[in-house]
Short mmCIF file of C-alpha atoms in Angstrom, two decimals:
data_model
loop_
_atom_site.label_atom_id
_atom_site.label_comp_id
_atom_site.label_asym_id
_atom_site.label_seq_id
_atom_site.Cartn_x
_atom_site.Cartn_y
_atom_site.Cartn_z
CA MET Z 6 91.76 67.43 110.56
CA ILE Z 7 90.41 64.12 109.30
CA PRO Z 8 87.53 62.35 111.10
CA LYS Z 9 89.81 60.18 113.24
CA GLU Z 10 91.74 63.27 114.36
CA VAL Z 11 88.50 65.08 115.20
CA ILE Z 12 87.45 62.25 117.49
CA GLU Z 13 90.86 62.33 119.20
CA PHE Z 14 90.60 66.13 119.47
CA ALA Z 15 87.21 65.78 121.18
CA LYS Z 16 88.60 63.21 123.65
CA LYS Z 17 91.63 65.38 124.40
CA ASN Z 18 89.34 68.30 125.23
CA LYS Z 19 86.94 66.07 127.23
CA ALA Z 20 83.97 66.99 125.03
CA VAL Z 21 80.66 65.62 126.24
CA MET Z 22 78.53 67.02 123.39
CA VAL Z 23 78.87 67.65 119.67
CA ASP Z 24 77.19 70.75 118.25
CA LEU Z 25 76.30 70.48 114.56
CA LYS Z 26 75.93 73.88 112.88
CA PHE Z 27 74.64 74.70 109.41
CA MET Z 28 73.43 77.80 107.55
CA ASP Z 29 69.79 78.43 106.74
CA PHE Z 30 68.76 80.04 103.45
CA PRO Z 31 68.50 83.70 104.53
CA GLY Z 32 71.78 83.51 106.46
CA LEU Z 33 71.46 82.52 110.13
CA TRP Z 34 73.30 79.64 111.75
CA GLN Z 35 71.13 76.75 112.97
CA HIS Z 36 72.26 73.89 115.20
CA PHE Z 37 71.44 70.78 117.14
CA SER Z 38 73.59 68.79 119.54
CA VAL Z 39 74.22 65.10 120.19
CA PRO Z 40 76.12 63.31 122.98
CA ILE Z 41 79.76 62.64 122.19
CA LYS Z 42 79.12 58.89 122.12
CA GLU Z 43 77.13 59.43 118.90
CA LEU Z 44 80.22 60.74 117.11
CA ASN Z 45 82.13 58.15 115.11
CA GLU Z 46 83.85 58.11 111.74
CA ASP Z 47 80.67 56.91 110.00
CA VAL Z 48 78.92 60.18 110.92
CA PHE Z 49 81.35 62.07 108.66
CA GLU Z 50 80.22 59.90 105.75
CA HIS Z 51 76.57 59.11 106.42
CA GLY Z 52 75.52 62.11 108.54
CA LEU Z 53 72.74 62.66 111.03
CA GLY Z 54 69.08 63.44 110.30
CA PHE Z 55 66.95 66.50 110.99
CA ASP Z 56 63.68 68.14 109.86
CA GLY Z 57 64.38 70.34 106.85
CA SER Z 58 60.80 71.65 106.62
CA SER Z 59 61.35 73.79 109.73
CA ILE Z 60 64.30 75.67 108.19
CA ARG Z 61 63.50 78.96 106.45
CA GLY Z 62 63.38 78.67 102.67
CA TRP Z 63 63.99 74.92 102.61
CA GLN Z 64 61.92 71.76 102.22
CA ALA Z 65 58.17 71.24 102.04
CA ILE Z 66 56.75 69.22 104.93
CA HIS Z 67 56.18 66.12 102.78
CA MET Z 68 59.91 66.07 101.91
CA SER Z 69 61.26 67.18 105.26
CA ASP Z 70 63.94 64.57 106.04
CA MET Z 71 67.48 65.90 105.56
CA LEU Z 72 71.00 64.96 106.65
CA VAL Z 73 73.90 67.01 107.97
CA ILE Z 74 77.42 65.83 107.08
CA PRO Z 75 80.03 67.35 109.41
CA ASP Z 76 83.13 68.89 107.82
CA PRO Z 77 86.07 67.66 109.94
CA SER Z 78 88.23 70.63 108.94
CA THR Z 79 85.91 72.97 110.90
CA ALA Z 80 86.29 71.30 114.30
CA VAL Z 81 86.75 73.64 117.27
CA MET Z 82 85.70 73.64 120.89
CA ASP Z 83 82.73 75.92 121.44
CA PRO Z 84 83.89 78.71 123.80
CA PHE Z 85 80.44 79.53 125.19
CA THR Z 86 78.96 76.25 126.43
CA GLN Z 87 78.94 75.32 130.12
CA HIS Z 88 79.84 71.72 129.29
CA PRO Z 89 82.76 70.94 126.91
CA THR Z 90 81.25 70.88 123.43
CA LEU Z 91 82.83 70.13 120.06
CA SER Z 92 81.55 72.40 117.28
CA LEU Z 93 81.37 71.25 113.65
CA ILE Z 94 80.09 73.08 110.56
CA CYS Z 95 78.05 70.80 108.33
CA ASN Z 96 77.01 70.35 104.72
CA VAL Z 97 73.41 69.37 104.01
CA VAL Z 98 72.44 66.42 101.79
CA ASP Z 99 69.32 64.61 100.62
CA PRO Z 100 68.86 61.35 102.60
CA ILE Z 101 67.55 59.43 99.57
CA THR Z 102 69.87 60.51 96.77
CA LYS Z 103 72.81 61.46 99.04
CA GLU Z 104 73.25 64.47 96.74
CA PRO Z 105 74.20 67.87 98.25
CA TYR Z 106 71.13 70.03 98.81
CA SER Z 107 70.82 72.80 96.21
CA ARG Z 108 69.60 75.37 98.75
CA ASP Z 109 72.41 74.73 101.22
CA PRO Z 110 74.28 78.06 101.02
CA ARG Z 111 77.60 76.40 101.83
CA TYR Z 112 77.16 74.08 98.83
CA VAL Z 113 76.55 77.11 96.59
CA ALA Z 114 79.86 78.59 97.78
CA GLN Z 115 81.66 75.27 97.22
CA LYS Z 116 80.28 75.13 93.68
CA ALA Z 117 81.48 78.69 93.02
CA GLU Z 118 85.03 77.68 93.97
CA ALA Z 119 84.77 74.57 91.81
CA TYR Z 120 83.50 76.58 88.84
CA MET Z 121 86.38 79.04 89.18
CA LYS Z 122 88.86 76.17 89.04
CA SER Z 123 87.09 74.64 86.04
CA THR Z 124 87.60 77.86 84.06
CA ARG Z 125 91.37 77.64 84.69
CA ILE Z 126 91.35 81.38 85.27
CA ALA Z 127 92.36 80.92 88.90
CA ASP Z 128 92.56 78.24 91.55
CA THR Z 129 92.01 80.40 94.65
CA ALA Z 130 89.69 83.32 95.39
CA TYR Z 131 90.68 85.16 98.54
CA PHE Z 132 88.04 87.14 100.45
CA GLY Z 133 88.57 89.52 103.34
CA PRO Z 134 85.35 91.03 104.74
CA GLU Z 135 85.41 93.97 107.16
CA ALA Z 136 82.18 93.42 109.06
CA GLU Z 137 81.02 96.37 111.16
CA PHE Z 138 78.52 96.04 114.01
CA PHE Z 139 76.98 97.85 116.98
CA ILE Z 140 77.31 96.88 120.63
CA PHE Z 141 74.21 98.13 122.45
CA ASP Z 142 73.22 98.00 126.12
CA ASP Z 143 69.50 97.58 125.52
CA VAL Z 144 67.15 96.80 122.65
CA ARG Z 145 63.35 96.57 122.58
CA PHE Z 146 60.99 96.34 119.63
CA ASP Z 147 57.43 95.30 118.90
CA GLN Z 148 54.95 95.37 116.02
CA ASN Z 149 51.29 94.38 116.17
CA ALA Z 150 47.91 95.46 114.82
CA TYR Z 151 47.76 98.67 116.88
CA SER Z 152 51.35 99.69 117.68
CA GLY Z 153 54.92 99.50 116.52
CA TYR Z 154 58.22 100.78 117.89
CA TYR Z 155 61.91 100.09 118.42
CA TYR Z 156 64.27 101.35 121.08
CA VAL Z 157 68.02 100.89 121.36
CA ASP Z 158 70.37 102.35 123.92
CA SER Z 159 74.09 102.60 124.59
CA VAL Z 160 76.14 104.15 127.35
CA GLU Z 161 78.15 105.65 124.49
CA GLY Z 162 75.15 107.19 122.73
CA ILE Z 163 75.46 110.95 122.31
CA TRP Z 164 71.71 111.10 122.97
CA ASN Z 165 72.54 110.24 126.59
CA SER Z 166 74.79 113.25 127.15
CA GLY Z 167 72.08 114.81 129.36
CA ARG Z 168 70.90 111.63 131.09
CA GLU Z 169 71.17 111.27 134.86
CA GLU Z 170 73.66 108.43 135.28
CA LYS Z 171 74.76 109.12 138.88
CA PRO Z 172 77.20 110.36 137.69
CA ASN Z 173 77.16 110.97 133.95
CA LEU Z 174 80.85 111.26 133.08
CA GLY Z 175 80.37 112.52 129.54
CA TYR Z 176 82.80 111.14 126.96
CA LYS Z 177 80.18 110.03 124.44
CA PRO Z 178 81.21 110.12 120.75
CA ARG Z 179 79.33 112.70 118.73
CA HIS Z 180 77.60 111.60 115.52
CA LYS Z 181 80.20 110.48 112.96
CA GLU Z 182 83.07 111.08 115.43
CA GLY Z 183 83.59 107.55 116.73
CA TYR Z 184 86.71 106.84 114.61
CA PHE Z 185 89.25 106.37 116.56
CA PRO Z 186 88.90 108.04 120.01
CA VAL Z 187 90.89 106.55 122.89
CA PRO Z 188 89.30 105.55 126.22
CA PRO Z 189 87.45 106.81 128.18
CA MET Z 190 85.56 108.01 125.07
CA ASP Z 191 85.93 104.49 123.66
CA LYS Z 192 84.25 102.41 126.34
CA LEU Z 193 84.35 99.09 124.46
CA GLN Z 194 88.07 98.46 124.04
CA ASP Z 195 88.21 95.52 126.45
CA ILE Z 196 85.08 93.84 125.08
CA ARG Z 197 86.43 94.04 121.53
CA THR Z 198 89.75 92.61 122.72
CA GLU Z 199 87.91 89.73 124.39
CA MET Z 200 86.13 89.11 121.07
CA VAL Z 201 89.52 89.04 119.31
CA LEU Z 202 90.94 86.54 121.79
CA GLU Z 203 87.96 84.22 121.36
CA LEU Z 204 88.24 84.50 117.57
CA GLU Z 205 91.91 83.55 117.75
CA LYS Z 206 91.11 80.57 119.99
CA ALA Z 207 88.76 79.41 117.22
CA GLY Z 208 91.61 79.56 114.72
CA ILE Z 209 90.59 82.87 113.12
CA ALA Z 210 93.49 85.27 112.50
CA VAL Z 211 92.65 88.88 113.36
CA GLU Z 212 94.48 91.90 111.98
CA ALA Z 213 92.90 94.77 113.95
CA GLN Z 214 90.00 95.88 116.12
CA HIS Z 215 88.73 99.42 116.61
CA HIS Z 216 85.79 101.69 117.29
CA GLU Z 217 83.92 102.70 114.16
CA VAL Z 218 82.53 106.05 113.00
CA ALA Z 219 79.07 106.09 114.58
CA THR Z 220 78.14 106.97 118.12
CA GLY Z 221 76.47 104.36 120.30
CA GLY Z 222 79.04 101.57 120.19
CA GLN Z 223 79.85 100.92 116.53
CA ALA Z 224 82.80 98.55 116.14
CA GLU Z 225 84.88 96.65 113.62
CA ILE Z 226 87.16 93.62 113.90
CA ASP Z 227 89.15 92.72 110.79
CA MET Z 228 89.98 89.10 110.01
CA ARG Z 229 92.86 88.04 107.77
CA PHE Z 230 91.75 87.01 104.28
CA SER Z 231 91.09 83.35 103.44
CA PRO Z 232 89.76 81.30 100.49
CA LEU Z 233 86.05 81.78 99.78
CA VAL Z 234 84.36 78.90 101.63
CA GLU Z 235 86.82 79.03 104.50
CA MET Z 236 86.23 82.78 104.87
CA ALA Z 237 82.45 82.34 104.86
CA ASP Z 238 82.85 79.72 107.62
CA LYS Z 239 84.97 82.19 109.58
CA LEU Z 240 82.48 85.01 109.14
CA VAL Z 241 79.57 83.02 110.55
CA MET Z 242 81.78 81.98 113.47
CA TYR Z 243 82.75 85.66 113.84
CA LYS Z 244 79.09 86.62 114.18
CA TYR Z 245 78.54 83.83 116.71
CA ILE Z 246 81.52 84.88 118.80
CA ILE Z 247 80.92 88.64 118.91
CA LYS Z 248 77.26 88.13 119.86
CA ASN Z 249 78.09 85.71 122.65
CA VAL Z 250 80.96 87.77 124.08
CA ALA Z 251 78.62 90.77 124.22
CA ALA Z 252 76.00 88.63 125.97
CA ARG Z 253 78.58 87.66 128.60
CA HIS Z 254 78.72 91.34 129.53
CA GLY Z 255 74.98 91.93 129.46
CA LYS Z 256 75.25 93.70 126.11
CA THR Z 257 73.85 92.91 122.67
CA VAL Z 258 75.40 92.98 119.19
CA THR Z 259 73.53 93.72 115.98
CA LEU Z 260 74.77 93.43 112.42
CA MET Z 261 71.78 95.36 111.06
CA PRO Z 262 73.10 97.74 108.41
CA LYS Z 263 71.28 100.81 109.79
CA PRO Z 264 70.06 100.59 113.39
CA LEU Z 265 70.54 104.33 114.10
CA PHE Z 266 69.00 107.29 112.29
CA GLY Z 267 71.36 110.16 111.50
CA ASP Z 268 74.67 108.33 111.76
CA ASN Z 269 76.76 105.89 109.76
CA GLY Z 270 75.45 102.40 109.17
CA SER Z 271 77.38 99.13 109.28
CA GLY Z 272 78.90 97.96 106.03
CA MET Z 273 81.02 94.99 105.11
CA HIS Z 274 83.71 96.18 102.70
CA THR Z 275 84.87 92.97 101.03
CA HIS Z 276 88.44 92.63 99.77
CA GLN Z 277 88.90 90.16 96.91
CA SER Z 278 91.73 88.77 94.78
CA LEU Z 279 92.39 85.81 92.51
CA TRP Z 280 95.50 83.61 92.57
CA LYS Z 281 96.80 80.74 90.50
CA GLY Z 282 99.66 78.40 91.26
CA GLY Z 283 100.55 80.44 94.32
CA LYS Z 284 100.84 83.68 92.33
CA PRO Z 285 98.54 86.73 92.51
CA LEU Z 286 96.64 87.58 89.33
CA PHE Z 287 95.54 91.11 90.16
CA PRO Z 288 98.86 93.06 90.04
CA GLY Z 289 99.83 94.53 86.68
CA ASN Z 290 100.71 97.67 84.78
CA GLY Z 291 97.22 99.13 84.46
CA TYR Z 292 95.34 101.67 86.54
CA ALA Z 293 96.35 101.60 90.24
CA GLY Z 294 98.81 98.78 89.47
CA LEU Z 295 96.08 96.38 88.33
CA SER Z 296 96.24 93.73 85.62
CA ASP Z 297 93.77 93.59 82.75
CA LEU Z 298 92.29 90.52 84.43
CA ALA Z 299 91.64 92.52 87.61
CA LEU Z 300 90.05 95.37 85.66
CA HIS Z 301 87.78 92.93 83.88
CA TYR Z 302 86.86 91.43 87.28
CA ILE Z 303 85.87 94.96 88.35
CA GLY Z 304 83.91 95.30 85.12
CA GLY Z 305 81.90 92.21 85.99
CA ILE Z 306 81.12 93.44 89.50
CA LEU Z 307 79.99 96.84 88.20
CA LYS Z 308 77.91 95.37 85.36
CA HIS Z 309 76.02 93.05 87.69
CA ALA Z 310 76.02 95.32 90.76
CA ALA Z 311 72.27 95.95 90.76
CA ALA Z 312 71.56 92.21 90.77
CA LEU Z 313 74.34 91.54 93.29
CA ALA Z 314 72.76 94.06 95.65
CA ALA Z 315 69.83 91.68 96.21
CA ILE Z 316 72.30 89.16 97.67
CA VAL Z 317 75.08 91.25 99.24
CA ALA Z 318 72.77 93.97 100.67
CA PRO Z 319 69.77 91.69 101.14
CA THR Z 320 67.50 93.41 103.66
CA THR Z 321 65.06 96.29 103.50
CA ASN Z 322 67.23 97.91 106.19
CA SER Z 323 70.26 97.70 103.87
CA TYR Z 324 68.81 100.51 101.78
CA LYS Z 325 68.59 102.81 104.80
CA ARG Z 326 72.41 102.63 104.72
CA LEU Z 327 72.82 102.92 100.95
CA VAL Z 328 71.84 106.59 100.74
CA PRO Z 329 73.76 109.75 99.76
CA GLY Z 330 75.64 111.70 102.40
CA TYR Z 331 77.29 108.86 104.30
CA GLU Z 332 80.28 106.64 103.50
CA ALA Z 333 78.09 104.02 101.84
CA PRO Z 334 78.81 104.05 98.09
CA ILE Z 335 75.66 104.10 96.01
CA ASN Z 336 77.36 105.24 92.80
CA LEU Z 337 78.84 102.50 90.63
CA ALA Z 338 82.41 103.53 89.94
CA TYR Z 339 85.91 102.36 90.84
CA SER Z 340 88.88 104.29 92.10
CA SER Z 341 92.17 103.97 93.95
CA ARG Z 342 91.99 105.09 97.57
CA ASN Z 343 88.60 106.79 97.08
CA ARG Z 344 86.12 105.60 99.69
CA SER Z 345 83.16 107.20 97.93
CA ALA Z 346 83.44 104.70 95.05
CA ALA Z 347 81.59 101.37 94.97
CA ILE Z 348 84.91 99.63 94.32
CA ARG Z 349 88.17 100.87 95.81
CA ILE Z 350 91.69 99.68 95.07
CA PRO Z 351 93.57 99.86 98.39
CA MET Z 352 97.04 101.38 98.07
CA TYR Z 353 98.47 100.57 101.50
CA SER Z 354 101.22 98.23 100.31
CA PRO Z 355 103.47 98.11 97.21
CA SER Z 356 103.69 94.31 97.44
CA PRO Z 357 102.08 92.50 94.46
CA LYS Z 358 100.71 89.96 96.92
CA ALA Z 359 98.66 92.71 98.57
CA LYS Z 360 97.03 93.84 95.33
CA ARG Z 361 93.28 93.45 95.64
CA ILE Z 362 89.98 95.20 95.13
CA GLU Z 363 87.53 96.25 97.82
CA VAL Z 364 83.81 96.05 97.04
CA ARG Z 365 82.17 98.54 99.38
CA PHE Z 366 78.41 98.13 99.01
CA PRO Z 367 77.88 94.74 100.78
CA ASP Z 368 76.75 94.74 104.40
CA PRO Z 369 77.00 92.19 107.23
CA SER Z 370 73.32 91.21 107.09
CA CYS Z 371 74.17 89.04 104.05
CA ASN Z 372 74.51 85.29 103.91
CA PRO Z 373 78.29 85.17 103.34
CA TYR Z 374 78.24 81.89 101.39
CA LEU Z 375 75.82 83.34 98.85
CA ALA Z 376 77.33 86.84 98.86
CA PHE Z 377 80.93 85.73 98.26
CA ALA Z 378 79.82 83.21 95.64
CA ALA Z 379 77.76 85.83 93.79
CA MET Z 380 80.57 88.38 93.73
CA LEU Z 381 83.04 85.77 92.48
CA MET Z 382 80.65 84.73 89.70
CA ALA Z 383 80.19 88.36 88.63
CA GLY Z 384 83.94 88.91 88.60
CA LEU Z 385 84.57 85.73 86.61
CA ASP Z 386 81.89 86.79 84.13
CA GLY Z 387 83.77 90.04 83.71
CA ILE Z 388 87.02 88.18 83.01
CA GLU Z 389 85.43 85.67 80.63
CA ASN Z 390 83.72 88.41 78.63
CA LYS Z 391 86.50 91.01 79.02
CA ILE Z 392 84.04 93.55 80.42
CA ASP Z 393 85.49 97.07 80.39
CA PRO Z 394 84.91 98.80 83.76
CA GLY Z 395 85.08 102.23 82.11
CA GLU Z 396 87.16 105.12 83.34
CA PRO Z 397 88.03 105.35 87.04
CA LEU Z 398 86.55 108.18 89.07
CA ASP Z 399 89.18 109.81 91.26
CA LYS Z 400 86.92 112.51 92.65
CA ASP Z 401 84.70 112.71 95.71
CA ILE Z 402 81.51 111.43 94.11
CA TYR Z 403 79.38 113.21 96.70
CA GLU Z 404 80.81 116.53 95.52
CA LEU Z 405 80.04 115.98 91.82
CA GLY Z 406 77.61 118.34 90.08
CA PRO Z 407 74.36 117.08 88.55
CA GLU Z 408 75.81 116.93 85.02
CA GLU Z 409 78.79 114.77 86.03
CA LEU Z 410 76.69 112.62 88.34
CA ALA Z 411 74.18 111.90 85.60
CA HIS Z 412 76.78 109.75 83.87
CA VAL Z 413 77.52 107.63 86.97
CA PRO Z 414 75.08 104.71 87.42
CA SER Z 415 73.86 103.96 90.94
CA LEU Z 416 72.73 101.03 93.02
CA PRO Z 417 69.03 100.23 93.44
CA GLY Z 418 67.30 102.39 96.00
CA SER Z 419 65.38 99.59 97.69
CA LEU Z 420 65.41 95.84 98.21
CA GLU Z 421 62.40 95.61 95.91
CA ASP Z 422 64.34 97.26 93.07
CA ALA Z 423 67.36 95.04 93.74
CA LEU Z 424 65.22 91.90 93.57
CA ASP Z 425 63.75 93.10 90.27
CA ALA Z 426 67.30 93.56 88.96
CA LEU Z 427 68.27 90.06 90.09
CA GLU Z 428 65.23 88.59 88.38
CA LYS Z 429 66.32 90.21 85.09
CA ASP Z 430 70.05 89.54 85.44
CA HIS Z 431 71.08 86.20 86.92
CA GLU Z 432 72.39 84.09 84.05
CA PHE Z 433 75.95 84.80 85.20
CA LEU Z 434 75.11 83.15 88.54
CA LYS Z 435 73.88 79.96 86.86
CA LYS Z 436 77.14 79.12 85.11
CA GLY Z 437 78.45 75.77 86.30
CA ASP Z 438 75.11 75.21 88.06
CA VAL Z 439 76.45 77.32 90.93
CA PHE Z 440 73.16 79.09 91.62
CA THR Z 441 70.34 76.91 90.34
CA GLU Z 442 67.12 78.47 89.07
CA ASP Z 443 65.42 76.94 92.10
CA VAL Z 444 67.77 78.81 94.45
CA ILE Z 445 67.28 82.13 92.68
CA GLN Z 446 63.50 81.82 92.51
CA MET Z 447 63.25 80.81 96.17
CA TRP Z 448 65.42 83.81 97.12
CA LEU Z 449 63.19 86.17 95.13
CA ASN Z 450 59.98 84.67 96.50
CA TYR Z 451 61.18 84.53 100.09
CA LYS Z 452 62.49 88.10 100.13
CA ARG Z 453 59.42 89.55 98.45
CA ALA Z 454 56.88 87.74 100.63
CA ARG Z 455 58.67 87.70 104.00
CA GLU Z 456 60.42 91.07 103.89
CA VAL Z 457 59.36 93.50 101.14
CA ASP Z 458 55.61 92.83 101.37
CA ALA Z 459 55.71 92.32 105.13
CA LEU Z 460 57.18 95.79 105.62
CA ARG Z 461 54.99 97.43 102.99
CA LEU Z 462 51.79 96.25 104.72
CA ARG Z 463 52.62 97.74 108.12
CA PRO Z 464 52.29 101.39 109.17
CA HIS Z 465 55.62 103.01 110.06
CA PRO Z 466 55.88 105.02 113.31
CA TYR Z 467 57.17 108.05 111.42
CA GLU Z 468 54.04 108.05 109.24
CA PHE Z 469 52.08 109.06 112.34
CA PHE Z 470 54.39 112.07 112.75
CA LEU Z 471 53.92 113.01 109.08
CA TYR Z 472 50.25 112.27 108.53
CA TYR Z 473 48.21 111.81 111.71
CA ASP Z 474 46.76 115.32 111.56
CA ILE Z 475 45.77 115.15 107.89
#
């Protein structure tokens, strides 16, 4: 839609408010709303003001004034407001210079697409994330000077098999057995379907929904692939919709990578392919039907994987998921069909248009604008420098002996290590001014101070179990 059409769309749907959404630096949607009378075509050019100093990782207080510029192509009616409300995703600009704001994650993603086109390698990068999540019935947590705990619960949790539920009807998935039992074992079918229907109302095509591997309500809803920025927009709307549908039912959704001990975490396997002139660039005569260009793209992802981890698996909790023994791939290898490799080449369809790679170590806690942009930049670096991905590994990596495994590099074991890797290896992100040095340094500083150090300074409940009697 163009601005005039958006205004007509709002009138047709009797909107009384306009909700202006934008992404903060770490990766959460922020918003403010204005009455519909404030929406005119000038707003799409000149924007509306807000305080940028109150947004995480953004402006200092003496430079706090910022503008949001709505993107008319993102207009939808918000499905969760009591009063009819038009929703618009916005770009952020400086009110003085009118230049896009360097730390606006959506702008970083837009620059990544522009850089790709400038190389003439491709004109479209398709992304298809498979974001997993948990639907819980209860969550409580607290941390202070003298105590710390968390508690989550689910009617599906195998830990409740002996609970008095008046009556307890059983049918609770055992650990790692949540993929794909039918109801009544799967108690969340209707809620997931409601999420799908709301996603489709928002213009997001869905391919499938299902229960995931873990007990306690793990789920997945798969969206159809889209170009990079458009897909990042859809993923943040996806998060918004699944959380609010759950809330309708008195339940809560989390996209934390590892909320449960002893069972699978939530990943976000991310399918990727490059196209040019309406033709796919990844099919070819190489391994698993890939082109040399696709193999070099893989080479770039693998070469920069340690640095990428700081952006695509960006929380301390991410590294509770990225451990041996579960489906999460910590070893940096590629393979066809093999889900224990960091990069998999899906072999579902013989169609050249379906040829793609699947990067398996990202998780849904990431900021999708930054994560997709970073992976694209790594892949393009691989193509530009013809980086050899090495030999594929068509074995179960978890079954390899120590001698074989010694030759397979692995992901960082902590967010701290990933940030160190990003600090050493980020020149590939700066090509085309996609990630500025300011963005990278703020990311490093924010993550180290707000997350790594914050966690390191606090006693962990399990330390009392291990050490209290010393």
